[in-house]
Amino acid sequence: MSTFVVIGGDAAGMSAASKAKRDDPDIDVVVFEKGEWVSYGACGLPYYIKGEIQSLQDLVSVTPEEFRRERDIDLRTEHEVVDIDPADRTVRAQSDEETVVQEYDHLLVATGARAITPPIDGLDLPGVYTLGSMSDGKQLREYVARARSEKDLMQPDRGPACQFLEQCTGPVGIVGGGYIGVEMAEALAANGFEVHLFQRGDRVLKAFSDATSEAVLEHLADQDVAVYLEAEVASLDGDGTVQAVVTEDNRVPVEMVLVGTGVRPRTKLAEDAGIQLGETGAIATDEYRETNLPDVYAAGDCAEARHVVTGELAYVPLALTANRHGRAIGQTVAGEPTKGGGIAGTAAVKAFEMEAARTGILDHQEARKAGFDPMTDTIEAKSRAGYYPEGGTVLVTLTVDRPSGRVLGGSLASEYGEGAVHRSHALVGAVTEGISASELANYDLAYAPPFNTTWDPVLTAAKVIDGRRQSSES
Amino acid sequence: MSTFVVIGGDAAGMSAASKAKRDDPDIDVVVFEKGEWVSYGACGLPYYIKGEIQSLQDLVSVTPEEFRRERDIDLRTEHEVVDIDPADRTVRAQSDEETVVQEYDHLLVATGARAITPPIDGLDLPGVYTLGSMSDGKQLREYVARARSEKDLMQPDRGPACQFLEQCTGPVGIVGGGYIGVEMAEALAANGFEVHLFQRGDRVLKAFSDATSEAVLEHLADQDVAVYLEAEVASLDGDGTVQAVVTEDNRVPVEMVLVGTGVRPRTKLAEDAGIQLGETGAIATDEYRETNLPDVYAAGDCAEARHVVTGELAYVPLALTANRHGRAIGQTVAGEPTKGGGIAGTAAVKAFEMEAARTGILDHQEARKAGFDPMTDTIEAKSRAGYYPEGGTVLVTLTVDRPSGRVLGGSLASEYGEGAVHRSHALVGAVTEGISASELANYDLAYAPPFNTTWDPVLTAAKVIDGRRQSSES
């Protein structure tokens, strides 16, 4: 009879807990979660705030009660682990009522990540939000509801972006043009807010290809989102509540600000216990997700993982990796050592009426650091047979290693529903298996007029870049 | 200065002609096409008959004039090649006006396939159609227009399927439940026809998994298509025009019959010239698509190709293979020997408001013949995050080799727009590269709530079958 203790009750933690218990019901599984929510879909928060999902409860795939009763997991919500003692093999957890000292045979640190707060003044003003937790989501939804009910329907003096909207509230500011920034721009615009988005770099969605970023940027403009590029926010100003976003060039009046500038791993608890971090600043593990401490694992948004293209450790905190690695740890703890695989840095995003996905290595500097000689090409192709009554355009960017032709990464964008995201599945296989562009171009992908051209855009992209690569060699 | 002669002006032929000329403009390229159409999208014919595409011209990607003027290809339509003389390196072609004897240095036989006409009486009755060529498509569209204009709007006596349709014509019969049968059922039902579909075997779309077939069958019933399974057609009856489809159990009155029971390669011209066929009955080639005669190539619907899973030669006449192999031959003829890759037997189909795709080897007998020990499992999963406002269900069938876990084949079905077809891209990579289900389950596929659950249905399927496989081993 052994005890498996899990710190953190979201994707990695609950996947590990459930899998361990299912594979070996004799294991005692204890989960400490400092909040009240477990196993929640934080990725769904923008759609909750948008109003397409009615209740926060809908984001929860398995409730605490179900974990306790149906899965026989000793789940203690509102218990924060404050100390790990690896010598004693115990953790100490505190709730409002009690302090618990719990022994473990195996321990999983799944403490997640926190929103990065950039070093700018005014972040603590009322009206400034981040979006990392369920309670953040709740607050933002309440803000939206309040703002909508307080506003008049027509406010023609609220600037150009607003004149096109039937019902216009705000203006609001978003700091950061990554996933959260773009998804929240959609959520807020759908509620009639005039949205101003501030991006420090020279493009939005910088993890994606230049071509994808440009297409999304253009689409944001079509949707009347005011995007400020190379606009480092100097401060948030306000008297009592946030009233303006200040950059070097602009002072944009706003009534609310969402800061979405990425996350960093929560590692303090682990560090204090002597668990080593990697170069990325996240917890270092081996392929079985075991840390430097024996029988102590780490997974999810607090941990590193190995990149399938570079072979290097990387920090890419996303939901699938957390689930997959959590599950692998559960299986390991239950007696079957399991690796859970590497990461390809794959991500998808919906931006209003567009969709985009990316995988692998697109950045040339990163590719060169890993020993490749990268080249990149983008094609634009029809998403369905030209004669088919529906359809749009797919942009496919591929980055390949010039000498070998190996596909290092890809980025796709299309109208929403035209398949950029699902088509990226082909590229994930290619980057994971180290396939060359000429091999990929010969893949026998599915074709029928309602779904693609005879050569799917992915194949066309592979064909084109392979041709360019070969002619640049000779 | 060399001469490349191509017999057949559709996908394989025109791809080869175009590529050869582009890569080496000094080559004389002569194409003989016995019909008037070249480079046409026969896959689009059901949508033309349905009425979603206005003109047959819309299906043509490049016109004869463009091939001649812009691509400098000596294209001779309405010229039928009647003889190949490999000793002299000449072909003889006939048109209404002339007989041409043309020398070649390289020759491509791209004679395509013809519709199989099953051995049943009454096939020659007026009102019986096949769908293999543009002129077939034209005739069917004319039939649909004529029938619609002749019929009264309400015909409550036309059987149960018809009572639900606002405007009901027919009834019509379809013999064969493959791609053509299913696509034409949609095209005809959309025009208000009462459709009766006769399938010899015990399921429709027999190249797909049982689960896919069942889902499509159920959907066809929902769409008021009367499907008769294990219904071998004994004869088509009629006096002057077709009036009934007769099976062992039924005599179903119809006013038109479409026969879509597959195709067989057109090989007579090749055989007469001493070109060898393979075991499949299609033209045998090496990896460069060269036949047993030096400098004589074959590609497209008349030729075999090597299956990436079994390593055996197979006959799977589909558009992408024709394009890809044609292109590879063009490149070879222009001086750069190119293989063009194998086939995975991948196919996609839209059936009313469903979509489906398949790849690799699903049939257990076929798998065993290739030395595998197959097992098959099907999962049903949500197509998007459960809380997301849109979404449906994806069925994923995987067939794996039990000892190794290697993914041999897959079949997917979903509501139209829920991504069964594009998701199959992941499986094409897996079967091509010989990936195991446990490796596939660790793929870092793109995830966001509007596109899938955290584990894409493809991953869930891989995880589930891998678990079953391992537990069946131990």
Coordinates of N, CA, C and O in Angstrom, one line a residue, chain B residues 122-198:
Chain B
G122 N -30.3 -5.3 -68.8 CA -31.0 -4.0 -68.9 C -30.2 -2.8 -68.7 O -30.6 -1.7 -68.7
L123 N -28.8 -3.0 -68.7 CA -27.9 -1.9 -68.5 C -28.0 -1.0 -69.7 O -27.6 0.2 -69.6
D124 N -28.4 -1.5 -70.9 CA -28.4 -0.7 -72.1 C -29.8 0.1 -72.3 O -29.9 0.8 -73.3
L125 N -30.7 -0.1 -71.3 CA -31.9 0.6 -71.4 C -31.7 2.2 -71.3 O -30.9 2.6 -70.6
P126 N -32.5 2.9 -72.1 CA -32.4 4.4 -71.9 C -32.8 4.7 -70.4 O -33.7 4.0 -69.8
G127 N -32.2 5.7 -69.9 CA -32.4 6.0 -68.5 C -31.4 5.4 -67.5 O -31.5 5.6 -66.3
V128 N -30.5 4.6 -68.0 CA -29.4 4.0 -67.2 C -28.1 4.8 -67.5 O -27.7 4.9 -68.6
Y129 N -27.5 5.3 -66.4 CA -26.3 6.1 -66.6 C -25.1 5.6 -65.8 O -25.3 4.9 -64.8
T130 N -23.9 6.0 -66.2 CA -22.8 5.8 -65.3 C -22.2 7.2 -65.2 O -22.6 8.2 -65.8
L131 N -21.2 7.4 -64.3 CA -20.6 8.7 -64.1 C -19.1 8.6 -64.2 O -18.4 8.5 -63.1
G132 N -18.5 8.5 -65.4 CA -17.1 8.4 -65.5 C -16.5 9.6 -66.2 O -15.3 9.9 -66.1
S133 N -17.3 10.3 -67.0 CA -16.7 11.3 -67.9 C -17.5 12.6 -67.8 O -18.6 12.6 -67.2
M134 N -17.0 13.6 -68.4 CA -17.7 14.9 -68.4 C -19.0 14.8 -69.2 O -20.0 15.3 -68.8
S135 N -19.0 14.0 -70.2 CA -20.3 13.9 -71.0 C -21.3 13.1 -70.2 O -22.5 13.4 -70.3
D136 N -20.8 12.1 -69.4 CA -21.8 11.4 -68.5 C -22.4 12.5 -67.5 O -23.6 12.5 -67.3
G137 N -21.6 13.4 -67.0 CA -22.0 14.4 -66.1 C -23.0 15.3 -66.7 O -24.1 15.7 -66.1
K138 N -22.7 15.7 -68.0 CA -23.6 16.5 -68.7 C -25.0 15.9 -68.9 O -26.1 16.5 -68.7
Q139 N -25.0 14.6 -69.3 CA -26.3 13.9 -69.5 C -27.1 13.8 -68.2 O -28.3 13.9 -68.2
L140 N -26.4 13.5 -67.1 CA -27.1 13.4 -65.8 C -27.7 14.7 -65.4 O -28.8 14.7 -64.9
R141 N -27.0 15.8 -65.6 CA -27.5 17.1 -65.2 C -28.7 17.4 -66.1 O -29.7 17.9 -65.6
E142 N -28.6 17.0 -67.4 CA -29.8 17.3 -68.2 C -31.0 16.4 -67.8 O -32.1 16.9 -67.8
Y143 N -30.7 15.2 -67.4 CA -31.8 14.4 -66.9 C -32.5 15.0 -65.7 O -33.7 15.1 -65.6
V144 N -31.7 15.5 -64.8 CA -32.2 16.1 -63.5 C -33.1 17.3 -63.8 O -34.2 17.4 -63.3
A145 N -32.6 18.1 -64.7 CA -33.3 19.3 -65.1 C -34.7 18.9 -65.8 O -35.7 19.5 -65.4
R146 N -34.6 18.0 -66.6 CA -35.8 17.5 -67.4 C -36.8 16.9 -66.4 O -38.0 17.3 -66.4
A147 N -36.3 16.0 -65.5 CA -37.2 15.4 -64.6 C -37.9 16.4 -63.7 O -39.1 16.3 -63.4
R148 N -37.1 17.3 -63.2 CA -37.7 18.3 -62.3 C -38.7 19.2 -63.0 O -39.8 19.5 -62.3
S149 N -38.5 19.5 -64.2 CA -39.5 20.4 -64.9 C -40.7 19.6 -65.3 O -41.8 20.2 -65.4
E150 N -40.6 18.3 -65.4 CA -41.8 17.6 -65.9 C -42.7 17.2 -64.7 O -43.9 16.8 -64.9
K151 N -42.2 17.1 -63.5 CA -42.9 16.6 -62.4 C -43.9 17.6 -61.8 O -43.5 18.8 -61.7
D152 N -45.0 17.1 -61.2 CA -45.8 18.0 -60.4 C -45.0 18.2 -59.1 O -44.1 17.4 -58.7
L153 N -45.4 19.2 -58.4 CA -44.6 19.5 -57.1 C -45.0 18.5 -56.0 O -44.2 18.1 -55.2
M154 N -46.3 18.2 -55.9 CA -46.7 17.2 -54.9 C -47.1 15.9 -55.4 O -47.9 15.8 -56.3
Q155 N -46.4 14.9 -55.0 CA -46.8 13.5 -55.4 C -46.8 12.6 -54.2 O -46.0 11.8 -54.0
P156 N -47.9 12.7 -53.4 CA -47.9 12.0 -52.1 C -47.9 10.5 -52.3 O -47.7 9.8 -51.3
D157 N -48.2 10.0 -53.5 CA -48.2 8.6 -53.7 C -46.9 7.9 -54.1 O -46.8 6.8 -54.4
R158 N -45.8 8.7 -53.9 CA -44.5 8.2 -54.4 C -43.7 7.5 -53.3 O -42.5 7.4 -53.4
G159 N -44.4 7.0 -52.3 CA -43.7 6.2 -51.3 C -43.2 7.0 -50.1 O -43.2 8.3 -50.2
P160 N -42.8 6.4 -49.0 CA -42.6 7.0 -47.7 C -41.5 8.1 -47.8 O -41.5 9.2 -47.3
A161 N -40.4 7.7 -48.5 CA -39.2 8.6 -48.5 C -39.6 10.0 -49.1 O -39.1 11.0 -48.8
C162 N -40.6 9.9 -50.0 CA -41.0 11.1 -50.7 C -41.9 12.1 -50.0 O -41.9 13.3 -50.3
Q163 N -42.6 11.5 -49.0 CA -43.6 12.3 -48.3 C -43.0 13.5 -47.6 O -43.7 14.5 -47.2
F164 N -41.7 13.4 -47.3 CA -41.1 14.4 -46.5 C -40.4 15.5 -47.3 O -39.9 16.5 -46.8
L165 N -40.4 15.3 -48.6 CA -39.8 16.3 -49.4 C -40.8 17.2 -50.0 O -41.9 16.8 -50.5
E166 N -40.4 18.5 -50.1 CA -41.4 19.5 -50.6 C -41.6 19.2 -52.1 O -42.8 19.2 -52.5
Q167 N -40.6 18.9 -52.8 CA -40.7 18.7 -54.2 C -40.1 17.3 -54.5 O -38.9 17.1 -54.2
C168 N -40.9 16.4 -55.0 CA -40.4 15.1 -55.1 C -40.5 14.6 -56.5 O -41.6 14.5 -57.1
T169 N -39.3 14.2 -57.0 CA -39.3 13.6 -58.4 C -38.7 12.2 -58.2 O -38.3 11.7 -57.2
G170 N -38.6 11.5 -59.3 CA -38.1 10.1 -59.2 C -39.3 9.2 -59.2 O -40.4 9.5 -59.7
P171 N -39.2 8.0 -58.5 CA -38.0 7.6 -57.8 C -36.8 7.2 -58.8 O -37.1 6.9 -59.9
V172 N -35.6 7.2 -58.2 CA -34.4 6.8 -59.0 C -33.7 5.8 -58.2 O -33.8 5.7 -57.0
G173 N -32.9 5.0 -58.9 CA -32.1 3.9 -58.3 C -30.6 4.2 -58.5 O -30.2 4.7 -59.5
I174 N -29.9 3.9 -57.4 CA -28.4 4.0 -57.5 C -27.9 2.6 -57.3 O -28.2 2.0 -56.2
V175 N -27.1 2.0 -58.2 CA -26.5 0.7 -57.9 C -25.1 0.9 -57.5 O -24.3 1.4 -58.3
G176 N -24.8 0.6 -56.3 CA -23.4 0.7 -55.7 C -23.4 1.8 -54.6 O -23.9 2.9 -54.8
G177 N -22.8 1.4 -53.5 CA -22.8 2.3 -52.3 C -21.4 2.7 -52.0 O -21.0 2.9 -50.8
G178 N -20.6 3.0 -53.0 CA -19.2 3.6 -52.8 C -19.3 5.1 -52.8 O -20.4 5.7 -52.6
Y179 N -18.1 5.7 -53.1 CA -18.1 7.2 -53.2 C -19.2 7.8 -54.1 O -19.9 8.7 -53.8
I180 N -19.2 7.2 -55.3 CA -20.1 7.8 -56.4 C -21.5 7.6 -55.9 O -22.3 8.5 -56.0
G181 N -21.8 6.4 -55.4 CA -23.2 6.2 -55.0 C -23.6 7.1 -53.9 O -24.8 7.7 -54.0
V182 N -22.8 7.3 -53.0 CA -23.2 8.2 -51.8 C -23.2 9.6 -52.2 O -24.2 10.4 -51.9
E183 N -22.2 10.1 -53.0 CA -22.2 11.5 -53.4 C -23.4 11.8 -54.4 O -24.0 12.8 -54.3
M184 N -23.8 10.8 -55.2 CA -24.9 11.0 -56.1 C -26.2 10.9 -55.4 O -27.2 11.5 -55.8
A185 N -26.3 10.1 -54.3 CA -27.5 10.1 -53.5 C -27.8 11.5 -53.0 O -28.9 12.0 -53.0
E186 N -26.7 12.2 -52.5 CA -26.8 13.5 -52.0 C -27.3 14.5 -53.2 O -28.2 15.3 -53.0
A187 N -26.6 14.3 -54.3 CA -26.9 15.2 -55.4 C -28.3 15.1 -55.9 O -29.0 16.1 -56.2
L188 N -28.8 13.8 -55.9 CA -30.2 13.6 -56.4 C -31.2 14.0 -55.4 O -32.2 14.6 -55.7
A189 N -31.0 13.6 -54.1 CA -31.9 14.0 -53.1 C -32.1 15.5 -53.0 O -33.1 16.0 -52.7
A190 N -30.9 16.2 -53.1 CA -31.0 17.7 -53.1 C -31.9 18.2 -54.1 O -32.4 19.3 -54.0
N191 N -32.1 17.5 -55.2 CA -33.0 17.9 -56.3 C -34.4 17.3 -56.1 O -35.2 17.4 -57.1
G192 N -34.6 16.8 -55.0 CA -36.0 16.3 -54.7 C -36.3 14.9 -55.2 O -37.5 14.5 -55.1
F193 N -35.3 14.2 -55.6 CA -35.6 12.8 -56.0 C -35.7 11.9 -54.8 O -35.0 12.0 -53.8
E194 N -36.6 10.9 -55.0 CA -36.7 9.8 -54.0 C -35.6 8.8 -54.4 O -35.7 8.3 -55.6
V195 N -34.7 8.6 -53.6 CA -33.5 7.8 -54.0 C -33.5 6.4 -53.3 O -33.7 6.3 -52.1
H196 N -33.3 5.4 -54.1 CA -33.2 4.0 -53.7 C -31.7 3.6 -54.0 O -31.4 3.6 -55.2
L197 N -31.0 3.2 -53.0 CA -29.6 2.8 -53.2 C -29.4 1.3 -52.9 O -29.7 0.8 -51.9
F198 N -28.8 0.6 -53.9 CA -28.7 -0.8 -53.8 C -27.2 -1.2 -53.7 O -26.4 -0.8 -54.5

